[in-house]
mmCIF file of C-alpha atoms in Angstrom:
data_model
loop_
_atom_site.group_PDB
_atom_site.id
_atom_site.type_symbol
_atom_site.label_atom_id
_atom_site.label_comp_id
_atom_site.label_asym_id
_atom_site.label_seq_id
_atom_site.Cartn_x
_atom_site.Cartn_y
_atom_site.Cartn_z
ATOM 1 C CA UNK V 834 17.982 11.536 138.055
ATOM 2 C CA UNK V 835 18.574 13.020 140.941
ATOM 3 C CA UNK V 836 17.031 16.045 141.096
ATOM 4 C CA UNK V 837 17.063 19.673 143.686
ATOM 5 C CA UNK V 838 15.613 21.998 143.341
ATOM 6 C CA UNK V 839 15.103 25.919 145.208
ATOM 7 C CA UNK V 840 12.532 28.437 143.718
ATOM 8 C CA UNK V 841 13.957 31.851 145.663
ATOM 9 C CA UNK V 842 16.750 33.358 143.866
ATOM 10 C CA UNK V 843 17.161 35.784 146.009
ATOM 11 C CA UNK V 844 15.321 36.479 149.498
ATOM 12 C CA UNK V 845 15.509 39.172 152.300
ATOM 13 C CA UNK V 846 14.905 39.353 155.651
ATOM 14 C CA UNK V 847 15.256 41.540 158.634
ATOM 15 C CA UNK V 848 17.014 41.473 161.301
ATOM 16 C CA UNK V 849 16.334 39.412 164.310
ATOM 17 C CA UNK V 850 13.310 37.825 162.234
ATOM 18 C CA UNK V 851 13.871 34.362 160.973
ATOM 19 C CA UNK V 852 13.756 33.020 157.529
ATOM 20 C CA UNK V 853 12.392 30.108 155.421
ATOM 21 C CA UNK V 854 14.704 28.681 152.699
ATOM 22 C CA UNK V 855 12.765 26.365 150.861
ATOM 23 C CA UNK V 856 14.037 22.852 148.908
ATOM 24 C CA UNK V 857 12.465 20.112 146.999
ATOM 25 C CA UNK V 858 13.638 16.863 145.769
ATOM 26 C CA UNK V 859 13.235 14.562 143.924
ATOM 27 C CA UNK V 860 14.603 10.519 143.580
ATOM 28 C CA UNK V 861 13.962 7.363 144.069
ATOM 29 C CA UNK V 862 16.272 6.339 145.966
ATOM 30 C CA UNK V 863 14.818 5.142 150.298
ATOM 31 C CA UNK V 864 17.824 6.085 151.596
ATOM 32 C CA UNK V 865 19.592 9.515 151.148
ATOM 33 C CA UNK V 866 21.150 12.720 153.337
ATOM 34 C CA UNK V 867 20.389 16.402 152.820
ATOM 35 C CA UNK V 868 22.338 18.799 153.532
ATOM 36 C CA UNK V 869 22.655 22.649 153.569
ATOM 37 C CA UNK V 870 25.085 24.734 153.362
ATOM 38 C CA UNK V 871 26.165 28.501 153.072
ATOM 39 C CA UNK V 872 28.595 30.054 150.848
ATOM 40 C CA UNK V 873 29.865 34.515 151.255
ATOM 41 C CA UNK V 874 30.968 36.312 148.832
ATOM 42 C CA UNK V 875 34.055 34.442 149.795
ATOM 43 C CA UNK V 876 33.151 31.530 147.620
ATOM 44 C CA UNK V 877 34.082 28.595 150.350
ATOM 45 C CA UNK V 878 30.742 26.233 151.217
ATOM 46 C CA UNK V 879 30.272 25.705 154.349
ATOM 47 C CA UNK V 880 28.055 23.260 155.845
ATOM 48 C CA UNK V 881 25.495 24.204 157.704
ATOM 49 C CA UNK V 882 23.084 20.782 158.469
ATOM 50 C CA UNK V 883 22.309 17.649 157.929
ATOM 51 C CA UNK V 884 19.427 15.127 158.101
ATOM 52 C CA UNK V 885 19.329 11.953 157.378
ATOM 53 C CA UNK V 886 15.805 10.281 154.512
ATOM 54 C CA UNK V 887 15.578 7.837 158.515
ATOM 55 C CA UNK V 888 16.141 10.425 160.962
ATOM 56 C CA UNK V 889 12.257 11.077 162.494
ATOM 57 C CA UNK V 890 12.849 14.473 163.936
ATOM 58 C CA UNK V 891 14.181 18.086 162.352
ATOM 59 C CA UNK V 892 17.758 18.357 162.822
ATOM 60 C CA UNK V 893 18.496 21.349 164.200
ATOM 61 C CA UNK V 894 22.136 23.534 164.174
ATOM 62 C CA UNK V 895 22.589 26.658 166.515
ATOM 63 C CA UNK V 896 19.941 28.936 164.678
ATOM 64 C CA UNK V 897 19.573 26.409 161.980
ATOM 65 C CA UNK V 898 16.894 24.089 162.060
ATOM 66 C CA UNK V 899 15.572 21.990 159.291
ATOM 67 C CA UNK V 900 11.812 21.338 158.717
ATOM 68 C CA UNK V 901 12.437 17.734 156.843
ATOM 69 C CA UNK V 902 8.855 16.741 155.544
ATOM 70 C CA UNK V 903 9.451 13.590 153.912
ATOM 71 C CA UNK V 904 6.409 13.052 152.033
ATOM 72 C CA UNK V 905 6.640 16.080 149.905
ATOM 73 C CA UNK V 906 10.246 15.516 149.833
ATOM 74 C CA UNK V 907 11.031 19.252 151.257
ATOM 75 C CA UNK V 908 13.543 20.069 153.492
ATOM 76 C CA UNK V 909 13.529 23.617 154.100
ATOM 77 C CA UNK V 910 15.889 25.025 156.258
ATOM 78 C CA UNK V 911 14.678 28.194 158.275
ATOM 79 C CA UNK V 912 17.532 29.972 160.059
ATOM 80 C CA UNK V 913 16.399 31.656 162.757
ATOM 81 C CA UNK V 914 17.316 35.642 164.629
ATOM 82 C CA UNK V 915 19.112 36.424 161.828
ATOM 83 C CA UNK V 916 21.866 38.513 161.971
ATOM 84 C CA UNK V 917 23.462 40.316 158.927
ATOM 85 C CA UNK V 918 26.738 37.922 158.729
ATOM 86 C CA UNK V 919 23.879 35.808 157.699
ATOM 87 C CA UNK V 920 23.705 37.286 154.395
ATOM 88 C CA UNK V 921 25.362 34.856 151.548
ATOM 89 C CA UNK V 922 24.394 32.362 149.130
ATOM 90 C CA UNK V 923 22.147 29.224 150.526
ATOM 91 C CA UNK V 924 22.855 25.550 148.770
ATOM 92 C CA UNK V 925 20.212 22.624 149.561
ATOM 93 C CA UNK V 926 22.791 19.401 147.988
ATOM 94 C CA UNK V 927 20.844 15.742 148.367
ATOM 95 C CA UNK V 928 23.525 12.685 148.876
ATOM 96 C CA UNK V 929 22.479 9.033 147.667
ATOM 97 C CA UNK V 930 23.742 6.999 150.598
ATOM 98 C CA UNK V 931 25.062 4.721 148.122
ATOM 99 C CA UNK V 932 27.957 6.332 146.629
ATOM 100 C CA UNK V 933 29.301 9.696 147.303
ATOM 101 C CA UNK V 934 28.338 11.646 145.122
ATOM 102 C CA UNK V 935 25.921 15.039 145.904
ATOM 103 C CA UNK V 936 23.248 16.740 143.993
ATOM 104 C CA UNK V 937 23.521 20.674 144.882
ATOM 105 C CA UNK V 938 19.767 22.896 144.199
ATOM 106 C CA UNK V 939 20.853 25.979 142.559
ATOM 107 C CA UNK V 940 21.361 28.261 145.454
ATOM 108 C CA UNK V 941 19.096 30.590 147.430
ATOM 109 C CA UNK V 942 21.342 34.378 147.781
ATOM 110 C CA UNK V 943 19.454 35.796 151.107
ATOM 111 C CA UNK V 944 20.137 39.837 152.215
ATOM 112 C CA UNK V 945 19.783 40.690 155.781
ATOM 113 C CA UNK V 946 18.855 44.232 156.015
ATOM 114 C CA UNK V 947 19.441 46.255 159.348
ATOM 115 C CA UNK S 752 41.917 19.597 163.412
ATOM 116 C CA UNK S 753 42.818 21.830 160.343
ATOM 117 C CA UNK S 754 40.403 22.042 157.629
ATOM 118 C CA UNK S 755 40.947 21.409 153.385
ATOM 119 C CA UNK S 756 42.844 23.116 151.943
ATOM 120 C CA UNK S 757 43.187 24.144 147.735
ATOM 121 C CA UNK S 758 45.991 25.659 145.935
ATOM 122 C CA UNK S 759 46.317 27.998 144.718
ATOM 123 C CA UNK S 760 43.437 30.025 145.466
ATOM 124 C CA UNK S 761 43.547 32.028 142.392
ATOM 125 C CA UNK S 762 45.206 31.782 138.952
ATOM 126 C CA UNK S 763 45.152 33.305 135.424
ATOM 127 C CA UNK S 764 45.810 31.600 132.425
ATOM 128 C CA UNK S 765 45.366 31.987 128.496
ATOM 129 C CA UNK S 766 43.204 29.419 126.021
ATOM 130 C CA UNK S 767 45.152 26.082 125.133
ATOM 131 C CA UNK S 768 47.332 26.215 128.487
ATOM 132 C CA UNK S 769 47.059 23.452 130.709
ATOM 133 C CA UNK S 770 46.449 24.329 134.766
ATOM 134 C CA UNK S 771 46.593 22.017 138.085
ATOM 135 C CA UNK S 772 44.943 21.988 141.190
ATOM 136 C CA UNK S 773 45.606 20.749 143.800
ATOM 137 C CA UNK S 774 43.495 20.247 147.483
ATOM 138 C CA UNK S 775 45.076 18.621 150.505
ATOM 139 C CA UNK S 776 41.907 17.199 152.824
ATOM 140 C CA UNK S 777 40.529 17.226 156.294
ATOM 141 C CA UNK S 778 43.560 14.958 158.267
ATOM 142 C CA UNK S 779 41.789 11.305 157.511
ATOM 143 C CA UNK S 780 39.278 11.712 155.054
ATOM 144 C CA UNK S 781 40.330 10.259 152.556
ATOM 145 C CA UNK S 782 37.136 11.054 149.993
ATOM 146 C CA UNK S 783 37.992 13.802 148.235
ATOM 147 C CA UNK S 784 35.336 15.440 145.948
ATOM 148 C CA UNK S 785 36.033 18.459 142.917
ATOM 149 C CA UNK S 786 32.679 20.369 141.513
ATOM 150 C CA UNK S 787 33.145 23.403 139.414
ATOM 151 C CA UNK S 788 31.179 26.458 140.107
ATOM 152 C CA UNK S 789 30.074 28.836 137.633
ATOM 153 C CA UNK S 790 27.212 31.740 137.731
ATOM 154 C CA UNK S 791 25.471 29.902 134.444
ATOM 155 C CA UNK S 792 26.336 26.094 135.119
ATOM 156 C CA UNK S 793 25.751 25.715 138.966
ATOM 157 C CA UNK S 794 27.685 23.490 141.032
ATOM 158 C CA UNK S 795 28.158 21.114 138.821
ATOM 159 C CA UNK S 796 30.370 17.034 140.251
ATOM 160 C CA UNK S 797 33.555 16.771 137.980
ATOM 161 C CA UNK S 798 34.955 13.174 140.340
ATOM 162 C CA UNK S 799 35.257 11.455 143.509
ATOM 163 C CA UNK S 800 38.337 9.753 144.439
ATOM 164 C CA UNK S 801 38.269 8.024 147.354
ATOM 165 C CA UNK S 802 41.565 5.908 148.117
ATOM 166 C CA UNK S 803 43.545 6.624 144.896
ATOM 167 C CA UNK S 804 40.801 5.164 142.713
ATOM 168 C CA UNK S 805 38.703 7.089 141.178
ATOM 169 C CA UNK S 806 35.431 6.249 142.560
ATOM 170 C CA UNK S 807 32.062 8.438 140.066
ATOM 171 C CA UNK S 808 32.728 11.088 137.152
ATOM 172 C CA UNK S 809 30.780 14.187 136.389
ATOM 173 C CA UNK S 810 29.686 14.789 132.760
ATOM 174 C CA UNK S 811 33.209 16.501 131.718
ATOM 175 C CA UNK S 812 35.325 16.371 128.641
ATOM 176 C CA UNK S 813 38.151 13.921 128.963
ATOM 177 C CA UNK S 814 40.658 17.312 129.287
ATOM 178 C CA UNK S 815 39.301 17.298 133.404
ATOM 179 C CA UNK S 816 41.123 14.643 135.036
ATOM 180 C CA UNK S 817 42.248 13.883 138.473
ATOM 181 C CA UNK S 818 44.545 11.988 140.496
ATOM 182 C CA UNK S 819 44.914 11.186 144.482
ATOM 183 C CA UNK S 820 48.111 10.099 145.804
ATOM 184 C CA UNK S 821 48.707 8.170 148.506
ATOM 185 C CA UNK S 822 47.885 10.428 151.314
ATOM 186 C CA UNK S 823 44.554 11.216 150.691
ATOM 187 C CA UNK S 824 46.155 15.156 149.006
ATOM 188 C CA UNK S 825 44.150 15.574 145.330
ATOM 189 C CA UNK S 826 45.118 16.918 142.260
ATOM 190 C CA UNK S 827 43.107 18.086 139.437
ATOM 191 C CA UNK S 828 44.181 18.864 136.178
ATOM 192 C CA UNK S 829 42.834 20.488 133.168
ATOM 193 C CA UNK S 830 44.125 20.806 129.143
ATOM 194 C CA UNK S 831 44.133 22.541 126.946
ATOM 195 C CA UNK S 832 42.357 25.047 128.485
ATOM 196 C CA UNK S 833 39.330 26.774 126.854
ATOM 197 C CA UNK S 834 37.501 30.633 127.603
ATOM 198 C CA UNK S 835 34.850 28.177 129.217
ATOM 199 C CA UNK S 836 36.546 26.802 132.385
ATOM 200 C CA UNK S 837 36.660 29.998 133.950
ATOM 201 C CA UNK S 838 35.368 29.213 137.216
ATOM 202 C CA UNK S 839 35.577 28.662 140.747
ATOM 203 C CA UNK S 840 36.564 25.123 141.228
ATOM 204 C CA UNK S 841 35.722 23.733 144.798
ATOM 205 C CA UNK S 842 37.329 20.649 146.566
ATOM 206 C CA UNK S 843 35.682 18.735 149.610
ATOM 207 C CA UNK S 844 36.398 16.051 152.141
ATOM 208 C CA UNK S 845 34.569 13.656 153.757
ATOM 209 C CA UNK S 846 35.841 10.951 155.481
ATOM 210 C CA UNK S 847 35.176 6.917 155.954
ATOM 211 C CA UNK S 848 33.493 4.743 152.627
ATOM 212 C CA UNK S 849 29.609 4.599 152.345
ATOM 213 C CA UNK S 850 27.122 6.846 155.150
ATOM 214 C CA UNK S 851 25.920 9.949 155.094
ATOM 215 C CA UNK S 852 29.333 11.544 155.079
ATOM 216 C CA UNK S 853 28.842 15.007 155.559
ATOM 217 C CA UNK S 854 31.957 17.168 152.423
ATOM 218 C CA UNK S 855 33.055 19.565 153.869
ATOM 219 C CA UNK S 856 34.843 22.457 151.400
ATOM 220 C CA UNK S 857 37.669 24.003 150.889
ATOM 221 C CA UNK S 858 37.878 28.081 149.933
ATOM 222 C CA UNK S 859 38.049 26.602 145.826
ATOM 223 C CA UNK S 860 40.636 28.191 143.616
ATOM 224 C CA UNK S 861 39.357 30.688 141.561
ATOM 225 C CA UNK S 862 40.400 30.389 138.091
ATOM 226 C CA UNK S 863 40.045 32.714 135.150
ATOM 227 C CA UNK S 864 41.240 31.685 130.899
ATOM 228 C CA UNK S 865 41.698 34.348 128.787
#
């Protein structure tokens, strides 16, 4: 069974600083995808970034980057230059490449302090 | 492109009633997945539909059912509502079968069972 672990229930970061949100996963599959989503208080899940298990380079999307360490089975999200609007829940998810089911972690609540 | 839409956004029901939630995927997307999100259980996968067929199913009782229409719109039905069904129900759509397709989420339907 696939399992996604986010060990930080809550994080605080000063505005304009960088922050790393941790995510580890457990799978016996060789081919899979890793995703990060942001969920503001409104409830909608917003896609941030994707990393394929065979991608050799870490994914980047604007201020978001994914620190992918395949041997350690970790896929940490790095947010650079935090903004007040980054305050939200952040979920790490994994998708097996056989089928379309996503497995989500329990989330990390990020608060950006002015 | 318009995003995933869900209706209604908010719903209040009483125990024993049934409810139907609707999801319209992004145009061209053929896969629709449903998730239940509660504070205690987090994000849990309900089921996925692709081309009008249920392709994956999570571990929920038979009171939870769904269907998909030829235009890829999907409905989810919960019969004999229980207090524990109070949750945010999220729908997500993705494109082609197979491959590391990203799921894009709708704003969710908040269901309160009294």
